[in-house]
């Protein structure tokens, strides 16, 4: 069996950093690990459109209905399904830097109550039932407060899909708060582990956070 680990969290929470570190750690321990990052901005047709969406080409965050936005992110994974399946077939562990839960958290953030619940059900149905994408065995939620995440986004180097220092989503503080609130809700679920990025002294170091992630993944991988 191949263990599927998804690294999740709001923009700037350190997903890319931690996914790469976990993958490198697993390789160094002799595990057959693979790393897949979503969205695949430059590799899929849907990914290219996601880049345009995040640059505001189709309107503001409020004007693009979340159900329609969810199609782009699910489509990017659907277009990548063969890659996902081949990677799973040839590895022991696959680390996803964002996966299905990112679509749920980001689109769910744009509605509330019953409407949010229905939208989340629709996205999960689309990704897993219609597009037949495998479920992650564990989602690791990197929990960080929004102002701190925005500081990290500001310090981040240039991305390949935008000329801006923060894309449409990253620049919207209220939106990031809502995304975090959906993640906090999701993270109460059984296949979730919350990894705190802060201590009472402030932001934890990259290595401290990585150690928590490794401990969780080692305990899951031990059963392989
Ligand atoms: P994400 O993929 O969640 O958007 P990144 O991994 O790209 O986040 O991290 C955002 C920026 O913050 C990067 O420049 C990264 O080096 C830095 N960073 C991430 N985690 C930490 C941390 N714990 N302490 C200091 N800097 C961090």
CSV table of C-alpha atoms and ligand atoms in Angstrom, one decimal:
chain,number,residue,atom,x,y,z
A,1,UNK,CA,0.0,0.0,0.0
A,2,UNK,CA,1.1,3.5,-0.7
A,3,UNK,CA,0.6,6.1,2.0
A,4,UNK,CA,-0.9,9.4,0.8
A,5,UNK,CA,0.0,12.4,2.9
A,6,UNK,CA,-1.5,15.8,2.1
A,7,UNK,CA,0.1,19.0,3.5
A,8,UNK,CA,-2.6,21.6,4.0
A,9,UNK,CA,-3.0,25.1,5.4
A,10,UNK,CA,-3.6,28.7,4.4
A,11,UNK,CA,-1.3,30.5,2.0
A,12,UNK,CA,2.0,31.2,3.6
A,13,UNK,CA,1.7,28.6,6.3
A,14,UNK,CA,4.8,26.7,5.0
A,15,UNK,CA,3.3,23.9,3.0
A,16,UNK,CA,5.8,24.0,0.2
A,17,UNK,CA,8.7,24.2,2.6
A,18,UNK,CA,7.4,21.4,4.8
A,19,UNK,CA,6.4,19.1,1.9
A,20,UNK,CA,9.9,19.4,0.4
A,21,UNK,CA,11.5,18.7,3.8
A,22,UNK,CA,9.3,15.7,4.5
A,23,UNK,CA,10.0,14.3,1.1
A,24,UNK,CA,13.8,14.8,1.5
A,25,UNK,CA,13.7,13.2,5.0
A,26,UNK,CA,11.8,10.2,3.7
A,27,UNK,CA,14.3,9.7,0.8
A,28,UNK,CA,17.2,10.0,3.1
A,29,UNK,CA,15.7,7.2,5.3
A,30,UNK,CA,15.5,5.0,2.2
A,31,UNK,CA,11.8,5.3,1.7
A,32,UNK,CA,10.4,5.4,-1.9
A,33,UNK,CA,8.8,8.9,-1.5
A,34,UNK,CA,7.3,11.1,-4.2
A,35,UNK,CA,6.3,14.8,-4.0
A,36,UNK,CA,3.4,16.2,-6.0
A,37,UNK,CA,2.3,19.9,-5.8
A,38,UNK,CA,-1.0,21.3,-6.7
A,39,UNK,CA,-2.0,23.4,-8.6
A,40,UNK,CA,0.2,22.3,-11.4
A,41,UNK,CA,0.2,25.8,-12.8
A,42,UNK,CA,2.4,25.2,-15.8
A,43,UNK,CA,1.8,21.5,-16.4
A,44,UNK,CA,-1.9,21.3,-17.1
A,45,UNK,CA,-4.4,23.3,-19.1
A,46,UNK,CA,-6.5,23.7,-16.0
A,47,UNK,CA,-3.4,24.9,-14.1
A,48,UNK,CA,-2.8,27.7,-16.6
A,49,UNK,CA,-6.4,28.8,-16.1
A,50,UNK,CA,-6.0,28.7,-12.3
A,51,UNK,CA,-3.0,31.1,-12.7
A,52,UNK,CA,-5.3,33.4,-14.7
A,53,UNK,CA,-8.1,33.1,-12.1
A,54,UNK,CA,-5.6,33.9,-9.2
A,55,UNK,CA,-4.5,37.0,-11.2
A,56,UNK,CA,-8.1,38.2,-11.4
A,57,UNK,CA,-8.7,37.6,-15.1
A,58,UNK,CA,-12.2,36.1,-14.5
A,59,UNK,CA,-13.2,38.7,-11.9
A,60,UNK,CA,-12.7,39.2,-8.2
A,61,UNK,CA,-12.9,36.5,-5.6
A,62,UNK,CA,-16.5,37.5,-4.8
A,63,UNK,CA,-17.7,37.5,-8.5
A,64,UNK,CA,-16.5,34.0,-9.5
A,65,UNK,CA,-19.0,31.5,-8.0
A,66,UNK,CA,-17.1,29.0,-5.8
A,67,UNK,CA,-18.7,26.1,-7.5
A,68,UNK,CA,-17.3,27.3,-10.8
A,69,UNK,CA,-13.9,28.0,-9.3
A,70,UNK,CA,-13.8,24.5,-7.7
A,71,UNK,CA,-14.0,23.0,-11.3
A,72,UNK,CA,-10.6,24.5,-12.2
A,73,UNK,CA,-8.8,23.0,-9.1
A,74,UNK,CA,-10.5,19.6,-9.4
A,75,UNK,CA,-9.9,19.7,-13.2
A,76,UNK,CA,-6.2,20.2,-12.6
A,77,UNK,CA,-6.1,17.0,-10.5
A,78,UNK,CA,-8.3,15.2,-13.1
A,79,UNK,CA,-5.9,16.1,-15.8
A,80,UNK,CA,-3.1,14.8,-13.6
A,81,UNK,CA,-4.8,11.6,-12.6
A,82,UNK,CA,-2.6,9.3,-14.7
A,83,UNK,CA,0.5,10.9,-13.1
A,84,UNK,CA,-1.1,10.5,-9.6
A,85,UNK,CA,-2.0,6.8,-10.3
A,86,UNK,CA,1.5,6.0,-11.7
A,87,UNK,CA,3.2,7.7,-8.8
A,88,UNK,CA,1.1,5.8,-6.3
A,89,UNK,CA,1.9,2.5,-8.1
A,90,UNK,CA,5.6,3.1,-8.0
A,91,UNK,CA,6.1,4.6,-4.5
A,92,UNK,CA,5.7,3.8,-0.8
A,93,UNK,CA,4.7,7.3,0.2
A,94,UNK,CA,3.3,10.3,-1.8
A,95,UNK,CA,3.5,13.7,-0.3
A,96,UNK,CA,1.0,16.2,-1.7
A,97,UNK,CA,1.7,19.9,-1.3
A,98,UNK,CA,-2.0,20.8,-1.3
A,99,UNK,CA,-4.6,18.3,-2.4
A,100,UNK,CA,-8.4,17.9,-2.4
A,101,UNK,CA,-8.9,19.6,1.0
A,102,UNK,CA,-7.4,22.8,-0.4
A,103,UNK,CA,-10.3,23.0,-2.9
A,104,UNK,CA,-12.7,22.4,-0.1
A,105,UNK,CA,-11.2,25.0,2.2
A,106,UNK,CA,-10.7,27.7,-0.4
A,107,UNK,CA,-14.2,27.4,-2.0
A,108,UNK,CA,-16.0,26.6,1.2
A,109,UNK,CA,-14.6,29.8,2.6
A,110,UNK,CA,-16.8,31.8,0.2
A,111,UNK,CA,-20.1,30.6,1.8
A,112,UNK,CA,-21.5,29.8,5.2
A,113,UNK,CA,-23.8,27.4,7.0
A,114,UNK,CA,-25.9,25.0,4.9
A,115,UNK,CA,-24.6,26.5,1.7
A,116,UNK,CA,-21.0,25.8,2.8
A,117,UNK,CA,-21.9,22.2,3.8
A,118,UNK,CA,-23.6,21.6,0.4
A,119,UNK,CA,-20.7,23.0,-1.5
A,120,UNK,CA,-18.2,20.9,0.4
A,121,UNK,CA,-20.2,17.8,-0.4
A,122,UNK,CA,-20.3,18.7,-4.0
A,123,UNK,CA,-16.6,19.2,-4.2
A,124,UNK,CA,-15.8,15.9,-2.5
A,125,UNK,CA,-18.2,14.2,-4.9
A,126,UNK,CA,-16.6,15.8,-7.9
A,127,UNK,CA,-13.1,15.0,-6.9
A,128,UNK,CA,-13.5,11.5,-5.5
A,129,UNK,CA,-16.6,10.1,-7.1
A,130,UNK,CA,-16.8,11.7,-10.6
A,131,UNK,CA,-13.0,12.2,-11.1
A,132,UNK,CA,-12.1,9.1,-9.1
A,133,UNK,CA,-9.2,10.7,-7.3
A,134,UNK,CA,-7.9,8.8,-4.4
A,135,UNK,CA,-8.4,10.0,-0.8
A,136,UNK,CA,-5.4,11.2,1.2
A,137,UNK,CA,-4.9,8.8,4.2
A,138,UNK,CA,-3.9,11.8,6.3
A,139,UNK,CA,-4.2,15.6,5.9
A,140,UNK,CA,-1.6,17.5,8.0
A,141,UNK,CA,-3.0,21.0,8.7
A,142,UNK,CA,-0.2,23.6,9.3
A,143,UNK,CA,-2.0,26.0,11.5
A,144,UNK,CA,-0.8,29.6,11.6
A,145,UNK,CA,-2.6,32.9,12.3
A,146,UNK,CA,-3.4,35.1,9.3
A,147,UNK,CA,-1.2,38.1,10.0
A,148,UNK,CA,1.8,35.9,10.5
A,149,UNK,CA,1.1,34.0,7.3
A,150,UNK,CA,0.8,37.2,5.4
A,151,UNK,CA,4.2,38.3,6.7
A,152,UNK,CA,5.6,35.0,5.3
A,153,UNK,CA,3.8,35.6,1.9
A,154,UNK,CA,5.4,39.0,1.7
A,155,UNK,CA,8.8,37.6,2.2
A,156,UNK,CA,8.2,34.8,-0.3
A,157,UNK,CA,10.1,34.8,-3.6
A,158,UNK,CA,8.4,35.3,-7.0
A,159,UNK,CA,5.9,32.7,-8.1
A,160,UNK,CA,5.7,31.3,-11.7
A,161,UNK,CA,2.1,32.3,-12.3
A,162,UNK,CA,1.9,35.9,-11.1
A,163,UNK,CA,3.9,39.0,-11.3
A,164,UNK,CA,2.2,40.3,-8.1
A,165,UNK,CA,3.8,39.8,-4.6
A,166,UNK,CA,0.5,38.4,-3.4
A,167,UNK,CA,-2.2,36.8,-5.6
A,168,UNK,CA,-5.9,37.5,-5.4
A,169,UNK,CA,-6.5,35.1,-2.5
A,170,UNK,CA,-3.3,35.9,-0.6
A,171,UNK,CA,-4.0,39.6,-0.6
A,172,UNK,CA,-7.5,39.2,1.0
A,173,UNK,CA,-7.2,39.1,4.8
A,174,UNK,CA,-10.9,38.3,5.4
A,175,UNK,CA,-10.8,35.6,2.9
A,176,UNK,CA,-7.7,34.0,4.5
A,177,UNK,CA,-9.6,34.1,7.9
A,178,UNK,CA,-12.5,32.2,6.3
A,179,UNK,CA,-10.2,29.7,4.7
A,180,UNK,CA,-8.5,29.1,8.1
A,181,UNK,CA,-11.9,28.7,9.7
A,182,UNK,CA,-12.9,25.9,7.2
A,183,UNK,CA,-9.6,24.2,7.8
A,184,UNK,CA,-10.1,24.3,11.6
A,185,UNK,CA,-13.5,22.7,11.0
A,186,UNK,CA,-12.1,20.0,8.6
A,187,UNK,CA,-9.2,19.3,11.0
A,188,UNK,CA,-11.6,17.9,13.6
A,189,UNK,CA,-12.2,15.0,11.2
A,190,UNK,CA,-10.6,11.6,11.7
A,191,UNK,CA,-8.0,11.7,9.0
A,192,UNK,CA,-6.5,15.0,10.1
A,193,UNK,CA,-3.6,16.0,12.3
A,194,UNK,CA,-3.1,19.7,13.2
A,195,UNK,CA,0.5,20.8,13.3
A,196,UNK,CA,0.8,24.2,15.2
A,197,UNK,CA,3.2,26.6,13.5
A,198,UNK,CA,3.3,28.9,16.5
A,199,UNK,CA,4.3,28.5,20.1
A,200,UNK,CA,3.7,31.0,23.0
A,201,UNK,CA,7.0,32.6,21.8
A,202,UNK,CA,5.8,33.2,18.2
A,203,UNK,CA,6.5,31.4,15.0
A,204,UNK,CA,8.2,28.0,15.5
A,205,UNK,CA,11.2,27.2,13.4
A,206,UNK,CA,11.0,25.3,10.2
A,207,UNK,CA,12.9,22.4,11.9
A,208,UNK,CA,10.5,22.3,14.9
A,209,UNK,CA,7.5,22.1,12.7
A,210,UNK,CA,9.2,19.5,10.5
A,211,UNK,CA,9.9,17.3,13.5
A,212,UNK,CA,6.2,17.1,14.4
A,213,UNK,CA,5.4,16.2,10.8
A,214,UNK,CA,8.0,13.5,10.7
A,215,UNK,CA,6.7,12.0,14.0
A,216,UNK,CA,3.2,11.8,12.6
A,217,UNK,CA,4.3,10.4,9.2
A,218,UNK,CA,6.7,7.9,10.8
A,219,UNK,CA,3.8,6.6,13.0
A,220,UNK,CA,1.6,6.2,10.0
A,221,UNK,CA,4.4,4.7,7.8
A,222,UNK,CA,5.3,2.3,10.6
A,223,UNK,CA,2.2,0.3,9.7
A,224,UNK,CA,3.3,-0.1,6.0
B,1,LIG,P1,3.0,28.0,1.4
B,1,LIG,O1,3.5,26.9,0.5
B,1,LIG,O2,2.1,27.4,2.5
B,1,LIG,O3,2.4,29.2,0.8
B,1,LIG,P2,5.8,28.4,1.8
B,1,LIG,O4,6.4,27.1,2.2
B,1,LIG,O5,6.1,28.9,0.5
B,1,LIG,O6,4.3,28.5,2.2
B,1,LIG,O7,6.4,29.4,2.9
B,1,LIG,C1,6.2,30.8,2.8
B,1,LIG,C2,7.5,31.6,3.1
B,1,LIG,O8,7.7,31.5,4.5
B,1,LIG,C3,8.7,30.9,2.4
B,1,LIG,O9,9.6,32.0,2.1
B,1,LIG,C4,9.3,30.1,3.5
B,1,LIG,O10,10.7,30.0,3.4
B,1,LIG,C5,9.0,30.9,4.8
B,1,LIG,N1,8.7,30.0,6.0
B,1,LIG,C6,7.9,28.9,6.0
B,1,LIG,N2,7.8,28.4,7.2
B,1,LIG,C7,8.5,29.2,8.0
B,1,LIG,C8,8.9,29.2,9.5
B,1,LIG,N3,8.4,28.3,10.3
B,1,LIG,N4,9.7,30.2,9.9
B,1,LIG,C9,10.2,31.1,9.0
B,1,LIG,N5,9.9,31.2,7.7
B,1,LIG,C10,9.1,30.2,7.2
